[in-house]
PDB file of C-alpha atoms in Angstrom:
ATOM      1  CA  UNK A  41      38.489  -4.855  86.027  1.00 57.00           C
ATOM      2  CA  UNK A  42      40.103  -7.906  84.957  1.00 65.00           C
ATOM      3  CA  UNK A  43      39.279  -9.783  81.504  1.00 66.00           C
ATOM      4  CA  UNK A  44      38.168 -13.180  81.236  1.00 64.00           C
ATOM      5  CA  UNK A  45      39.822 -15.451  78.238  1.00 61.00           C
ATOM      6  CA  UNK A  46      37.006 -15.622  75.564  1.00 62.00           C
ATOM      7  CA  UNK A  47      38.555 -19.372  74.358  1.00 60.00           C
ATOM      8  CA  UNK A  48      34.964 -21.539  74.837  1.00 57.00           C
ATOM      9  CA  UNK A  49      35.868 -25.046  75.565  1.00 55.00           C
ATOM     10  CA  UNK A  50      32.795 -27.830  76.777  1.00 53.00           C
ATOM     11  CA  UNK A  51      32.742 -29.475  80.323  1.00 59.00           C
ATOM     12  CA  UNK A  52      34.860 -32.672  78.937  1.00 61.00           C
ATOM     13  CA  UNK A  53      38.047 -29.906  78.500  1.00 63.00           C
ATOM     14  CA  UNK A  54      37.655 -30.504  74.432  1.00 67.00           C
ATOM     15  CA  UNK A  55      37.026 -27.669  72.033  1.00 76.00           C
ATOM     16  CA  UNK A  56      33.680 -27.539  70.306  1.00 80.00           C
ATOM     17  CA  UNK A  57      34.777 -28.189  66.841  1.00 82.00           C
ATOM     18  CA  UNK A  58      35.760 -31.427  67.627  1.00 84.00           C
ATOM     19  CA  UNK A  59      32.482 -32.988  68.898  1.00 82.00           C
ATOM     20  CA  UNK A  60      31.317 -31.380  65.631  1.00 88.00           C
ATOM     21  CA  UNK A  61      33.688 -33.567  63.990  1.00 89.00           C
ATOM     22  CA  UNK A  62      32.992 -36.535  65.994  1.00 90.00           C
ATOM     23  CA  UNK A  63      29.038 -36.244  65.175  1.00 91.00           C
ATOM     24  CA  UNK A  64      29.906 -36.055  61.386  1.00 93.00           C
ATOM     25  CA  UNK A  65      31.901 -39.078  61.560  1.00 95.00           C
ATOM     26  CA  UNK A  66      29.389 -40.718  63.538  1.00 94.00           C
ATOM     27  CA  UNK A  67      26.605 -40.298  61.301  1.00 93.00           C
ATOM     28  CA  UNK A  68      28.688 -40.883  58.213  1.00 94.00           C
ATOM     29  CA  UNK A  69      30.041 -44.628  59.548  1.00 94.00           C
ATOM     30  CA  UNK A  70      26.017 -44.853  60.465  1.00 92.00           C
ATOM     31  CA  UNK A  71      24.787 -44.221  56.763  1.00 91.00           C
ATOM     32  CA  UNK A  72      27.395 -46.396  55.633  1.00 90.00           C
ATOM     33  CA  UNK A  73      26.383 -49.552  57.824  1.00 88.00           C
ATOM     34  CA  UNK A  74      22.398 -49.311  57.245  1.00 86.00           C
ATOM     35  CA  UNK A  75      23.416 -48.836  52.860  1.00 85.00           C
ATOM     36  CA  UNK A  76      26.123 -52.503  53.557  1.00 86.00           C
ATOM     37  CA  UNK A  77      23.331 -54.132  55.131  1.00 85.00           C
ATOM     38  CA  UNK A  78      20.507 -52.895  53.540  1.00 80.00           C
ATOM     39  CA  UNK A  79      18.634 -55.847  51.372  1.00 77.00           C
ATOM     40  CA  UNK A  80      16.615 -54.673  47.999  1.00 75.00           C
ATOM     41  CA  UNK A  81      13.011 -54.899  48.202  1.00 72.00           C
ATOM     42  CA  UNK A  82      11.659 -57.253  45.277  1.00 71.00           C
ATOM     43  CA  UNK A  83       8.597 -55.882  43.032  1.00 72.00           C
ATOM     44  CA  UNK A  84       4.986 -56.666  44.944  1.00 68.00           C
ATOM     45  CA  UNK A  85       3.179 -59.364  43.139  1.00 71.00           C
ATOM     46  CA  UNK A  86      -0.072 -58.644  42.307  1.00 65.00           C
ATOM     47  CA  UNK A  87      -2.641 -61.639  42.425  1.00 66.00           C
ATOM     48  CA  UNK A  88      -5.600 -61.494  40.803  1.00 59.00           C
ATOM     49  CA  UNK A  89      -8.781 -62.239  42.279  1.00 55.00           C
ATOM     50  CA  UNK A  90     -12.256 -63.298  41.749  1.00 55.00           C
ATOM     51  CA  UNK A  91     -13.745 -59.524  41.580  1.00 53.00           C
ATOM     52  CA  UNK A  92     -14.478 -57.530  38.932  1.00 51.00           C
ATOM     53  CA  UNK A  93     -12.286 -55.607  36.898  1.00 53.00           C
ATOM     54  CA  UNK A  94     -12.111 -51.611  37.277  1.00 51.00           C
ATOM     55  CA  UNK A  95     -14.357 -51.270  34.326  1.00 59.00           C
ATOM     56  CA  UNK A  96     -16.599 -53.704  34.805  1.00 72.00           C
ATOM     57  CA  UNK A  97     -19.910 -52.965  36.390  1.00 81.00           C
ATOM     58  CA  UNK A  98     -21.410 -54.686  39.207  1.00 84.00           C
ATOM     59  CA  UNK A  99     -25.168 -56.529  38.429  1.00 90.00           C
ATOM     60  CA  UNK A 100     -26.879 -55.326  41.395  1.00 91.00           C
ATOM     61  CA  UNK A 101     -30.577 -56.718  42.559  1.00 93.00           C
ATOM     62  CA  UNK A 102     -33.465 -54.023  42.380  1.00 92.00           C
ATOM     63  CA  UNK A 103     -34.893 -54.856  45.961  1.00 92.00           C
ATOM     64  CA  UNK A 104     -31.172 -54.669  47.256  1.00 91.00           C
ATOM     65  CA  UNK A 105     -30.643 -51.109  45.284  1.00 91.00           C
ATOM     66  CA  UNK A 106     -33.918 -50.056  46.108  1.00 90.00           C
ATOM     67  CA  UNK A 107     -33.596 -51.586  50.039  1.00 90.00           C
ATOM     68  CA  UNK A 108     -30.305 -50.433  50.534  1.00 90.00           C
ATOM     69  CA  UNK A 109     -29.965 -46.830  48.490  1.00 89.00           C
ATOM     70  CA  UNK A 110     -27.506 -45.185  50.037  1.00 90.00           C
ATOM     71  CA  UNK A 111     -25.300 -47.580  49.761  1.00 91.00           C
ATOM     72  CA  UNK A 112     -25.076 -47.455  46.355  1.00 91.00           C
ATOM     73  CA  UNK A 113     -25.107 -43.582  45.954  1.00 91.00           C
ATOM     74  CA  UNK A 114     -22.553 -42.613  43.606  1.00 91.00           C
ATOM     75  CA  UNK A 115     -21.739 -45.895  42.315  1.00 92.00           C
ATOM     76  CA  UNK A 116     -22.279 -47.410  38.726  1.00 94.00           C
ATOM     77  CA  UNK A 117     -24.833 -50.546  38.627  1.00 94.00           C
ATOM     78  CA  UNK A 118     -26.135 -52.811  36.132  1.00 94.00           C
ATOM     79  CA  UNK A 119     -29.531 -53.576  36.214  1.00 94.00           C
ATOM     80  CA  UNK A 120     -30.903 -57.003  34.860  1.00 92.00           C
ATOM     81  CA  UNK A 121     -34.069 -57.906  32.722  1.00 91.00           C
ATOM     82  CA  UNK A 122     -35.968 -54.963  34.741  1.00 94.00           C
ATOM     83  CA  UNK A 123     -40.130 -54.418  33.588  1.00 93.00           C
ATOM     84  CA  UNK A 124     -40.628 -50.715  32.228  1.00 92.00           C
ATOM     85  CA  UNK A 125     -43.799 -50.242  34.526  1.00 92.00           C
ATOM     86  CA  UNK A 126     -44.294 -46.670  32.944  1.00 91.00           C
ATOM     87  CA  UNK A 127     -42.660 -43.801  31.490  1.00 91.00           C
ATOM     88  CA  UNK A 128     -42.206 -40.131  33.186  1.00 89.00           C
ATOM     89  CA  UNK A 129     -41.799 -38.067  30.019  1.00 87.00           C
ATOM     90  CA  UNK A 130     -39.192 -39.042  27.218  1.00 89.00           C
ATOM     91  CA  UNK A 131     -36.353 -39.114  29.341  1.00 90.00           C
ATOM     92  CA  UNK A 132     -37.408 -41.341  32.788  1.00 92.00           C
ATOM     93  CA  UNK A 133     -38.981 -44.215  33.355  1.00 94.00           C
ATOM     94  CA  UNK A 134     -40.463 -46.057  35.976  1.00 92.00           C
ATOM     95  CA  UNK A 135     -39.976 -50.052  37.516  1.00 94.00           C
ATOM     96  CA  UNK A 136     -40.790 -52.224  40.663  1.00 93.00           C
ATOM     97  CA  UNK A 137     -38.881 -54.368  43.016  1.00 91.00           C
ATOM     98  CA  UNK A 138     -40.467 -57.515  43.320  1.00 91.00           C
ATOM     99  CA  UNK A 139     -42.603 -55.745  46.166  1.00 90.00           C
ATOM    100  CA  UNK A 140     -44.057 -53.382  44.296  1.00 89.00           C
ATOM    101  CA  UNK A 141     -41.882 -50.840  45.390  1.00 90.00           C
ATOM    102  CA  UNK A 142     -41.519 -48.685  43.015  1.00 93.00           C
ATOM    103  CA  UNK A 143     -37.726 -46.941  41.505  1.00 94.00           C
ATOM    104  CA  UNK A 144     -36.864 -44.256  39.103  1.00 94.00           C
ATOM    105  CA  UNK A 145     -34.736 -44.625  36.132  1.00 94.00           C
ATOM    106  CA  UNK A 146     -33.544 -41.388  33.874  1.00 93.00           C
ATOM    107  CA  UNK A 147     -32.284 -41.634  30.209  1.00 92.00           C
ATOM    108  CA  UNK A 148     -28.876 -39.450  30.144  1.00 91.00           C
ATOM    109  CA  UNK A 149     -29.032 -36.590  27.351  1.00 90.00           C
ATOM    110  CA  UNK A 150     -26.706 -38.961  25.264  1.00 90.00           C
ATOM    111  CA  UNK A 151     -28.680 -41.608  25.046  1.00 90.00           C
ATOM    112  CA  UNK A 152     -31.889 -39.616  24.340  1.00 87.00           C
ATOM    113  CA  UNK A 153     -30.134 -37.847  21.535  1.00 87.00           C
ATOM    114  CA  UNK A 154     -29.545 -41.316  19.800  1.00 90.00           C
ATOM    115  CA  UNK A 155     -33.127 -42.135  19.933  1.00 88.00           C
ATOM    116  CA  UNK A 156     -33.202 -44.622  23.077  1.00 88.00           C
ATOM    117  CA  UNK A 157     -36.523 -44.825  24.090  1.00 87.00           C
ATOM    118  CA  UNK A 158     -38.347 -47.747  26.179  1.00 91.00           C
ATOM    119  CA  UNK A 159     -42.177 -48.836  26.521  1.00 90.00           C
ATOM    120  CA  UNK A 160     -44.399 -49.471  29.085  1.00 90.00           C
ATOM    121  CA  UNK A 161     -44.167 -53.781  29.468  1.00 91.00           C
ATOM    122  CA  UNK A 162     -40.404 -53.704  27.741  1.00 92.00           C
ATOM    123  CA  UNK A 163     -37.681 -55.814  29.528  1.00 93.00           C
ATOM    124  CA  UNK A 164     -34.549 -53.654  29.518  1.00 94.00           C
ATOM    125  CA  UNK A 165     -30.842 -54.186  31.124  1.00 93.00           C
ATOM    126  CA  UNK A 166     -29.698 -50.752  32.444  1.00 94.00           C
ATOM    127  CA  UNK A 167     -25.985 -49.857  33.291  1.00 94.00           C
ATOM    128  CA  UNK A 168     -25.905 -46.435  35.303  1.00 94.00           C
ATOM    129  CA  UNK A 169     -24.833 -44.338  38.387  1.00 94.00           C
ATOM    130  CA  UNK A 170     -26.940 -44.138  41.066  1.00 93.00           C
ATOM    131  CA  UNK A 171     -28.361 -40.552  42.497  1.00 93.00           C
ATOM    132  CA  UNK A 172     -29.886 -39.233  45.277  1.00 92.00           C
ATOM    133  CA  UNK A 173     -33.107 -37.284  44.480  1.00 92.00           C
ATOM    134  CA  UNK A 174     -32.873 -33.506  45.417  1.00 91.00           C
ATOM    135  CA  UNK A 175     -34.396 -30.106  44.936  1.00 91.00           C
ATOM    136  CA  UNK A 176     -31.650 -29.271  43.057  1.00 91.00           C
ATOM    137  CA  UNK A 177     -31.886 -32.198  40.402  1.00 90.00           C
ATOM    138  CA  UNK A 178     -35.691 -31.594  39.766  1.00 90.00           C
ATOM    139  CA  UNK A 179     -34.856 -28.285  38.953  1.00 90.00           C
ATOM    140  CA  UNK A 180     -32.022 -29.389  36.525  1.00 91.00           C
ATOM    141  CA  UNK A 181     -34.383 -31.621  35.077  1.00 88.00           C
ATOM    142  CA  UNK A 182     -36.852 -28.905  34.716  1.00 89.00           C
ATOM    143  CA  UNK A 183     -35.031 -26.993  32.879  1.00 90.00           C
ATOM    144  CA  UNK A 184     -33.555 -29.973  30.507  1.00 88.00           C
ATOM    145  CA  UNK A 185     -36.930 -30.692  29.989  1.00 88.00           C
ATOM    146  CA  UNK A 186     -36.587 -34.430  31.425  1.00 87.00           C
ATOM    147  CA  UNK A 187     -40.428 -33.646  33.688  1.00 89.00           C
ATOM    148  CA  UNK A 188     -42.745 -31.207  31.552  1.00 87.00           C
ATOM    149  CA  UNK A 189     -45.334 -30.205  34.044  1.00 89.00           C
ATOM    150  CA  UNK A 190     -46.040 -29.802  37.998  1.00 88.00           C
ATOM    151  CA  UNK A 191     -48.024 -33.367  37.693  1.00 90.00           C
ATOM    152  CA  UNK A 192     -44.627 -34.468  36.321  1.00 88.00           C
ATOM    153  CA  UNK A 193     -42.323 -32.625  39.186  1.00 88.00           C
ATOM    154  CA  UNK A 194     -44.823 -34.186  41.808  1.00 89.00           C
ATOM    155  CA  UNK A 195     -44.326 -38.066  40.816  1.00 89.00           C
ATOM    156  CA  UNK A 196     -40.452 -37.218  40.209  1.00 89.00           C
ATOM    157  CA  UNK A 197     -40.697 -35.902  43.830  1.00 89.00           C
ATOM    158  CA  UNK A 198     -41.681 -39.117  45.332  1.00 88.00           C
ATOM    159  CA  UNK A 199     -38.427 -41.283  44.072  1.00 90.00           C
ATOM    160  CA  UNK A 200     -35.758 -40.616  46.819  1.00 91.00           C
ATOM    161  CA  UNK A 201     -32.598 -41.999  44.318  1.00 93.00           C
ATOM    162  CA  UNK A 202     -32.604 -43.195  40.462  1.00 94.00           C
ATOM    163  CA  UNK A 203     -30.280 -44.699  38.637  1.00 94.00           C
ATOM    164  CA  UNK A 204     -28.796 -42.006  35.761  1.00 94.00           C
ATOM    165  CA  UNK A 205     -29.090 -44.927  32.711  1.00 93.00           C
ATOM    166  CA  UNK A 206     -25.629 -44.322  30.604  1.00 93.00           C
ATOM    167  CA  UNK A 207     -26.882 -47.952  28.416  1.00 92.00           C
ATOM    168  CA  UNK A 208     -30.183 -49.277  27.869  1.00 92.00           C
ATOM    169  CA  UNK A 209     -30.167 -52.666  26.582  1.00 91.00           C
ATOM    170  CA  UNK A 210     -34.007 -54.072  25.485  1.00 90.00           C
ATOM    171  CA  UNK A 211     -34.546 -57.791  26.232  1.00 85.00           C
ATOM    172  CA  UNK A 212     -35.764 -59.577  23.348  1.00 74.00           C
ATOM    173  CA  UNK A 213     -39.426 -60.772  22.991  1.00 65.00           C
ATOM    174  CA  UNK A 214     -39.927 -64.442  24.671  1.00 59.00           C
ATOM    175  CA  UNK A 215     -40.362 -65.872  21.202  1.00 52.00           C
ATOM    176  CA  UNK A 216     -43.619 -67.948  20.347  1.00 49.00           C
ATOM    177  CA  UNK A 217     -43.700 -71.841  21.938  1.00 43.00           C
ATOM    178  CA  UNK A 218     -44.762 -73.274  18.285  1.00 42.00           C
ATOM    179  CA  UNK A 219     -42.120 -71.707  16.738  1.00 42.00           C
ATOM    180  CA  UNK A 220     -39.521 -72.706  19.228  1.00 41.00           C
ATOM    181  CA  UNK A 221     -41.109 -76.044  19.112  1.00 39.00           C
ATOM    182  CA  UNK A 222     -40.591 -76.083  15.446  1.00 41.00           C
ATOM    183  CA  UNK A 223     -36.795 -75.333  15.121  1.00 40.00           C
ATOM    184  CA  UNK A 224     -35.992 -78.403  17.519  1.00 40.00           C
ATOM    185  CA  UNK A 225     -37.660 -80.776  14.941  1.00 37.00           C
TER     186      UNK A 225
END
């Protein structure tokens, strides 16, 4: 049998190695060009606009949280110069939309620990997330002792979101039309 030179060379006649060569120098003239030609990017400006800022909270309409829930799930809200219809326990209370519709609003643990507590007829500005009603958070709230009783579970049952109040603000009393008549003078 005869032997075959083992020397490898490509179909141009060139040895490997050099292509490899080529390719680095290639590349490296490549680099070079795009960092000569290359511009720096300036700093984004950031204009400000008309919304509000991260920590501010959005005054949102009862009839458009109450019409449009889940759209607001999970979101922080400010309620404005909302009527305590009724209470549900210490911890919850109860308003209307302007159709009588009506929405559920609970007192967080903080707040009833510094002795917030509303009225049936109060005015009150409310700043809170908003939460989907569940199985799950009756049961919490059974055993935080936010609803007492079964009567209490069963009108908790009918709200299908509330608002979770982190601030309760009360609206003062419409003073009396004498006395405001009085102070113009």
């Amino acid at each position: 049998m005869t032997q075959k030179p083992t020397e490898h060379r490509s179909s141009s006649g060139l040895p490997t190695w050099l292509w490899m060569v080529a390719t680095v120098v290639v590349v490296g003239a490549f680099m070079y060009w795009l960092a000569a030609t290359s511009e720096p990017s300036a700093p984004q400006v950031v204009e400000e606009s008309d919304e509000p800022a991260a920590g501010a909270v959005a005054a949102v309409r009862l009839d458009d949280l109450a019409a449009g829930l889940t759209n607001y799930l999970g979101t922080e809200v400010r309620l404005e110069a909302i009527s305590v219809a009724s209470r549900l326990g210490e911890q919850a209370f109860w308003t209307a939309t302007s159709n009588g519709i009506p929405f559920l609003v609970r007192l967080t643990p903080s707040l009833v620990a510094d002795s917030v507590s509303v009225a049936s007829g109060e005015t009150v500005t409310v700043v809170g997330r908003v939460v989907a009603m569940s199985d799950s958070v009756l049961a919490a709230w059974e055993q935080e002792g936010v609803i007492a009783n079964d009567n209490q579970r069963l009108e908790a049952e009918f709200a299908t979101g509330f608002v979770e109040a982190t601030q309760v603000v009360k609206q003062a009393a419409p003073a009396d039309t004498t006395q405001a008549s009085g102070a113009e003078e």
